mmCIF file of C-alpha atoms in Angstrom:
data_model
loop_
_atom_site.group_PDB
_atom_site.id
_atom_site.type_symbol
_atom_site.label_atom_id
_atom_site.label_comp_id
_atom_site.label_asym_id
_atom_site.label_seq_id
_atom_site.Cartn_x
_atom_site.Cartn_y
_atom_site.Cartn_z
ATOM 1 C CA MET A 1 173.984 134.695 110.170
ATOM 2 C CA SER A 2 176.640 134.837 112.934
ATOM 3 C CA ASP A 3 175.971 135.251 116.989
ATOM 4 C CA GLU A 4 178.895 138.051 117.287
ATOM 5 C CA GLN A 5 177.874 141.286 116.394
ATOM 6 C CA LYS A 6 179.554 144.727 116.748
ATOM 7 C CA GLN A 7 178.055 147.157 119.490
ATOM 8 C CA PRO A 8 177.692 150.505 117.190
ATOM 9 C CA ALA A 9 178.891 152.789 120.167
ATOM 10 C CA THR A 10 182.135 150.989 120.586
ATOM 11 C CA GLY A 11 182.498 148.953 117.732
ATOM 12 C CA GLU A 12 183.173 145.855 120.636
ATOM 13 C CA PRO A 13 181.845 142.272 119.548
ATOM 14 C CA THR A 14 178.241 141.729 121.618
ATOM 15 C CA THR A 15 177.411 137.676 121.769
ATOM 16 C CA VAL A 16 173.149 137.031 120.837
ATOM 17 C CA ASN A 17 171.721 134.817 122.772
ATOM 18 C CA MET A 18 169.345 133.268 120.314
ATOM 19 C CA SER A 19 167.181 131.293 123.236
ATOM 20 C CA SER A 20 166.385 134.782 124.982
ATOM 21 C CA THR A 21 165.154 136.094 121.512
ATOM 22 C CA THR A 22 162.498 133.173 121.618
ATOM 23 C CA ASP A 23 161.967 134.182 125.717
ATOM 24 C CA MET A 24 160.921 137.338 124.963
ATOM 25 C CA ARG A 25 158.572 136.255 121.765
ATOM 26 C CA LYS A 26 157.238 134.267 124.190
ATOM 27 C CA GLU A 27 157.149 136.698 126.932
ATOM 28 C CA ALA A 28 155.890 139.399 123.573
ATOM 29 C CA GLU A 29 152.944 136.893 123.043
ATOM 30 C CA GLU A 30 151.666 136.730 126.594
ATOM 31 C CA ALA A 31 151.664 140.381 127.285
ATOM 32 C CA LEU A 32 149.652 140.668 123.996
ATOM 33 C CA ARG A 33 147.128 138.267 125.248
ATOM 34 C CA VAL A 34 147.039 139.416 128.790
ATOM 35 C CA TYR A 35 146.691 143.167 127.055
ATOM 36 C CA LEU A 36 143.682 141.901 124.730
ATOM 37 C CA SER A 37 141.904 139.943 127.135
ATOM 38 C CA GLN A 38 141.952 143.318 129.549
ATOM 39 C CA THR A 39 140.549 145.418 126.777
ATOM 40 C CA GLN A 40 138.342 143.457 124.857
ATOM 41 C CA GLU A 41 134.972 145.035 125.175
ATOM 42 C CA LYS A 42 132.276 142.676 125.968
ATOM 43 C CA LYS A 43 129.814 142.468 122.598
ATOM 44 C CA PRO A 44 126.049 143.230 123.502
ATOM 45 C CA GLU A 45 123.901 140.185 122.929
ATOM 46 C CA SER A 46 122.234 141.283 120.166
ATOM 47 C CA GLU A 47 125.500 140.926 117.800
ATOM 48 C CA SER A 48 125.450 137.144 118.593
ATOM 49 C CA VAL A 49 122.052 136.529 117.674
ATOM 50 C CA PHE A 50 122.214 134.364 114.470
ATOM 51 C CA GLU A 51 118.420 134.298 112.985
ATOM 52 C CA ASN A 52 116.884 131.538 110.594
ATOM 53 C CA GLN A 53 117.498 132.881 107.371
ATOM 54 C CA MET A 54 121.015 134.338 107.954
ATOM 55 C CA MET A 55 124.178 133.247 105.772
ATOM 56 C CA LEU A 56 127.286 133.132 107.242
ATOM 57 C CA HIS A 57 129.788 135.302 105.376
ATOM 58 C CA ILE A 58 133.572 133.809 105.955
ATOM 59 C CA ASP A 59 136.185 136.322 105.175
ATOM 60 C CA VAL A 60 139.586 134.217 104.767
ATOM 61 C CA ASN A 61 142.536 136.267 105.293
ATOM 62 C CA GLY A 62 144.166 136.695 101.640
ATOM 63 C CA SER A 63 141.134 135.699 100.037
ATOM 64 C CA SER A 64 138.885 138.172 97.895
ATOM 65 C CA LEU A 65 136.240 135.593 97.719
ATOM 66 C CA PRO A 66 133.949 134.940 101.156
ATOM 67 C CA LEU A 67 132.863 131.513 101.607
ATOM 68 C CA VAL A 68 128.995 131.849 102.375
ATOM 69 C CA ILE A 69 127.489 128.926 104.208
ATOM 70 C CA THR A 70 124.341 127.898 105.840
ATOM 71 C CA PRO A 71 125.601 125.832 109.249
ATOM 72 C CA ASN A 72 124.350 123.037 109.840
ATOM 73 C CA GLU A 73 123.636 121.650 113.732
ATOM 74 C CA LYS A 74 127.163 120.994 113.484
ATOM 75 C CA THR A 75 129.699 121.892 110.687
ATOM 76 C CA VAL A 76 132.779 121.180 110.995
ATOM 77 C CA ILE A 77 135.736 123.310 109.406
ATOM 78 C CA GLY A 78 139.772 121.696 108.867
ATOM 79 C CA ARG A 79 141.246 120.211 105.351
ATOM 80 C CA LYS A 80 140.979 117.173 103.409
ATOM 81 C CA ASP A 81 142.371 113.907 104.228
ATOM 82 C CA PRO A 82 144.866 113.425 101.425
ATOM 83 C CA THR A 83 144.842 109.440 101.847
ATOM 84 C CA SER A 84 141.174 108.885 102.482
ATOM 85 C CA GLY A 85 139.968 112.203 100.884
ATOM 86 C CA ASP A 86 137.413 112.965 103.259
ATOM 87 C CA SER A 87 136.610 116.401 103.667
ATOM 88 C CA PRO A 88 135.551 118.433 106.598
ATOM 89 C CA ASP A 89 131.861 121.042 105.453
ATOM 90 C CA ILE A 90 134.074 123.834 105.524
ATOM 91 C CA ASP A 91 137.516 122.974 103.380
ATOM 92 C CA LEU A 92 140.248 125.503 103.881
ATOM 93 C CA SER A 93 142.647 123.248 101.993
ATOM 94 C CA THR A 94 142.923 125.741 99.009
ATOM 95 C CA TYR A 95 144.240 128.473 101.325
ATOM 96 C CA ALA A 96 147.319 126.167 102.057
ATOM 97 C CA ALA A 97 145.329 124.938 105.309
ATOM 98 C CA TYR A 98 148.284 121.939 105.988
ATOM 99 C CA GLN A 99 150.921 124.517 105.742
ATOM 100 C CA MET A 100 149.248 127.225 107.881
ATOM 101 C CA GLY A 101 149.016 124.463 110.624
ATOM 102 C CA VAL A 102 145.010 123.720 110.263
ATOM 103 C CA SER A 103 144.172 120.051 111.286
ATOM 104 C CA ARG A 104 141.586 118.040 109.685
ATOM 105 C CA ALA A 105 139.176 118.005 111.834
ATOM 106 C CA HIS A 106 140.214 121.499 113.832
ATOM 107 C CA ALA A 107 136.862 122.880 114.858
ATOM 108 C CA TYR A 108 133.515 122.986 114.659
ATOM 109 C CA ILE A 109 130.561 125.451 114.599
ATOM 110 C CA GLU A 110 127.263 124.311 116.393
ATOM 111 C CA ARG A 111 123.844 126.069 115.129
ATOM 112 C CA ALA A 112 121.712 125.905 119.064
ATOM 113 C CA GLN A 113 118.615 127.879 118.392
ATOM 114 C CA ASP A 114 119.469 131.595 117.449
ATOM 115 C CA HIS A 115 123.144 131.448 118.303
ATOM 116 C CA LEU A 116 126.373 130.245 117.005
ATOM 117 C CA THR A 117 129.148 128.475 118.911
ATOM 118 C CA LEU A 118 133.217 127.216 118.358
ATOM 119 C CA HIS A 119 134.259 124.385 119.728
ATOM 120 C CA ASP A 120 138.183 123.156 119.237
ATOM 121 C CA LEU A 121 138.491 119.698 118.526
ATOM 122 C CA ASN A 122 141.845 119.328 120.328
ATOM 123 C CA SER A 123 143.618 121.069 117.470
ATOM 124 C CA ARG A 124 147.431 120.640 117.684
ATOM 125 C CA ASN A 125 148.015 124.821 116.666
ATOM 126 C CA GLY A 126 144.808 125.624 118.737
ATOM 127 C CA THR A 127 141.729 128.219 117.617
ATOM 128 C CA PHE A 128 141.453 131.527 118.544
ATOM 129 C CA VAL A 129 138.351 133.904 119.120
ATOM 130 C CA ASN A 130 139.402 137.833 118.725
ATOM 131 C CA GLY A 131 142.809 136.664 119.880
ATOM 132 C CA GLN A 132 141.932 134.736 123.112
ATOM 133 C CA ARG A 133 142.699 130.882 122.558
ATOM 134 C CA ILE A 134 139.695 128.751 123.278
ATOM 135 C CA THR A 135 139.315 125.719 125.339
ATOM 136 C CA PRO A 136 139.021 122.809 123.449
ATOM 137 C CA GLU A 137 135.728 121.018 123.391
ATOM 138 C CA GLN A 138 134.350 123.874 125.626
ATOM 139 C CA PRO A 139 131.701 125.786 123.292
ATOM 140 C CA GLN A 140 132.554 129.838 122.683
ATOM 141 C CA LEU A 141 129.588 132.264 121.808
ATOM 142 C CA LEU A 142 130.419 133.506 118.406
ATOM 143 C CA HIS A 143 129.421 137.019 117.471
ATOM 144 C CA ASN A 144 128.262 139.176 114.437
ATOM 145 C CA GLY A 145 132.364 140.640 113.330
ATOM 146 C CA ASP A 146 134.397 137.698 115.310
ATOM 147 C CA GLU A 147 137.881 136.909 113.991
ATOM 148 C CA VAL A 148 138.717 133.399 114.301
ATOM 149 C CA ARG A 149 142.235 131.687 113.727
ATOM 150 C CA LEU A 150 142.514 128.568 113.072
ATOM 151 C CA GLY A 151 146.180 127.757 113.152
ATOM 152 C CA LYS A 152 147.512 130.793 111.239
ATOM 153 C CA ILE A 153 144.388 131.146 109.241
ATOM 154 C CA VAL A 154 142.829 134.375 110.099
ATOM 155 C CA LEU A 155 138.856 134.232 109.141
ATOM 156 C CA ARG A 156 136.078 137.167 109.871
ATOM 157 C CA LEU A 157 132.530 136.037 110.375
ATOM 158 C CA SER A 158 129.837 137.823 109.483
ATOM 159 C CA TYR A 159 126.045 137.693 109.940
ATOM 160 C CA ARG A 160 124.042 138.299 107.097
ATOM 161 C CA LYS A 161 120.302 138.312 106.026
ATOM 162 C CA PRO A 162 120.185 136.828 101.976
ATOM 163 C CA ASP A 163 119.143 140.257 101.085
ATOM 164 C CA GLN A 164 121.893 142.420 103.278
ATOM 165 C CA PRO A 165 124.703 143.720 101.132
ATOM 166 C CA PRO A 166 128.438 143.225 102.169
ATOM 167 C CA VAL A 167 129.552 145.889 104.619
#
């Protein structure tokens, strides 16, 4: 594609500056991040409670089957190491994790008392909760219904009791 295009009204050539397109994209992403941070409603404390018998349902964007787990004290999320064969507790390799920017040990969910927290493990492409990038190695309280993004993979979390049907 040429950097020169014709203006619709005059037919005169115009030059498209590709670096300004990248700058505009970054500005738009930052504006969206600020907007989301200002419009995010605080979730009630009750939505963060993860009871003893609950299961964590993880809906992976683009997949029809959720991952259903009982979180350990520390549950690592990432992708399988092709060299060593080591796998994290939640292996996203089958969801094109490498191509989607998921690190081998990307993040972990910590279960403490009646809450779950998410910790980024200094991943290259970051961990986001409801559109907000979380600080590496700092706990982020999770809530029922949160959207988590690891690299470009989007996960929707829901807390369910064993006998509770999907919503």
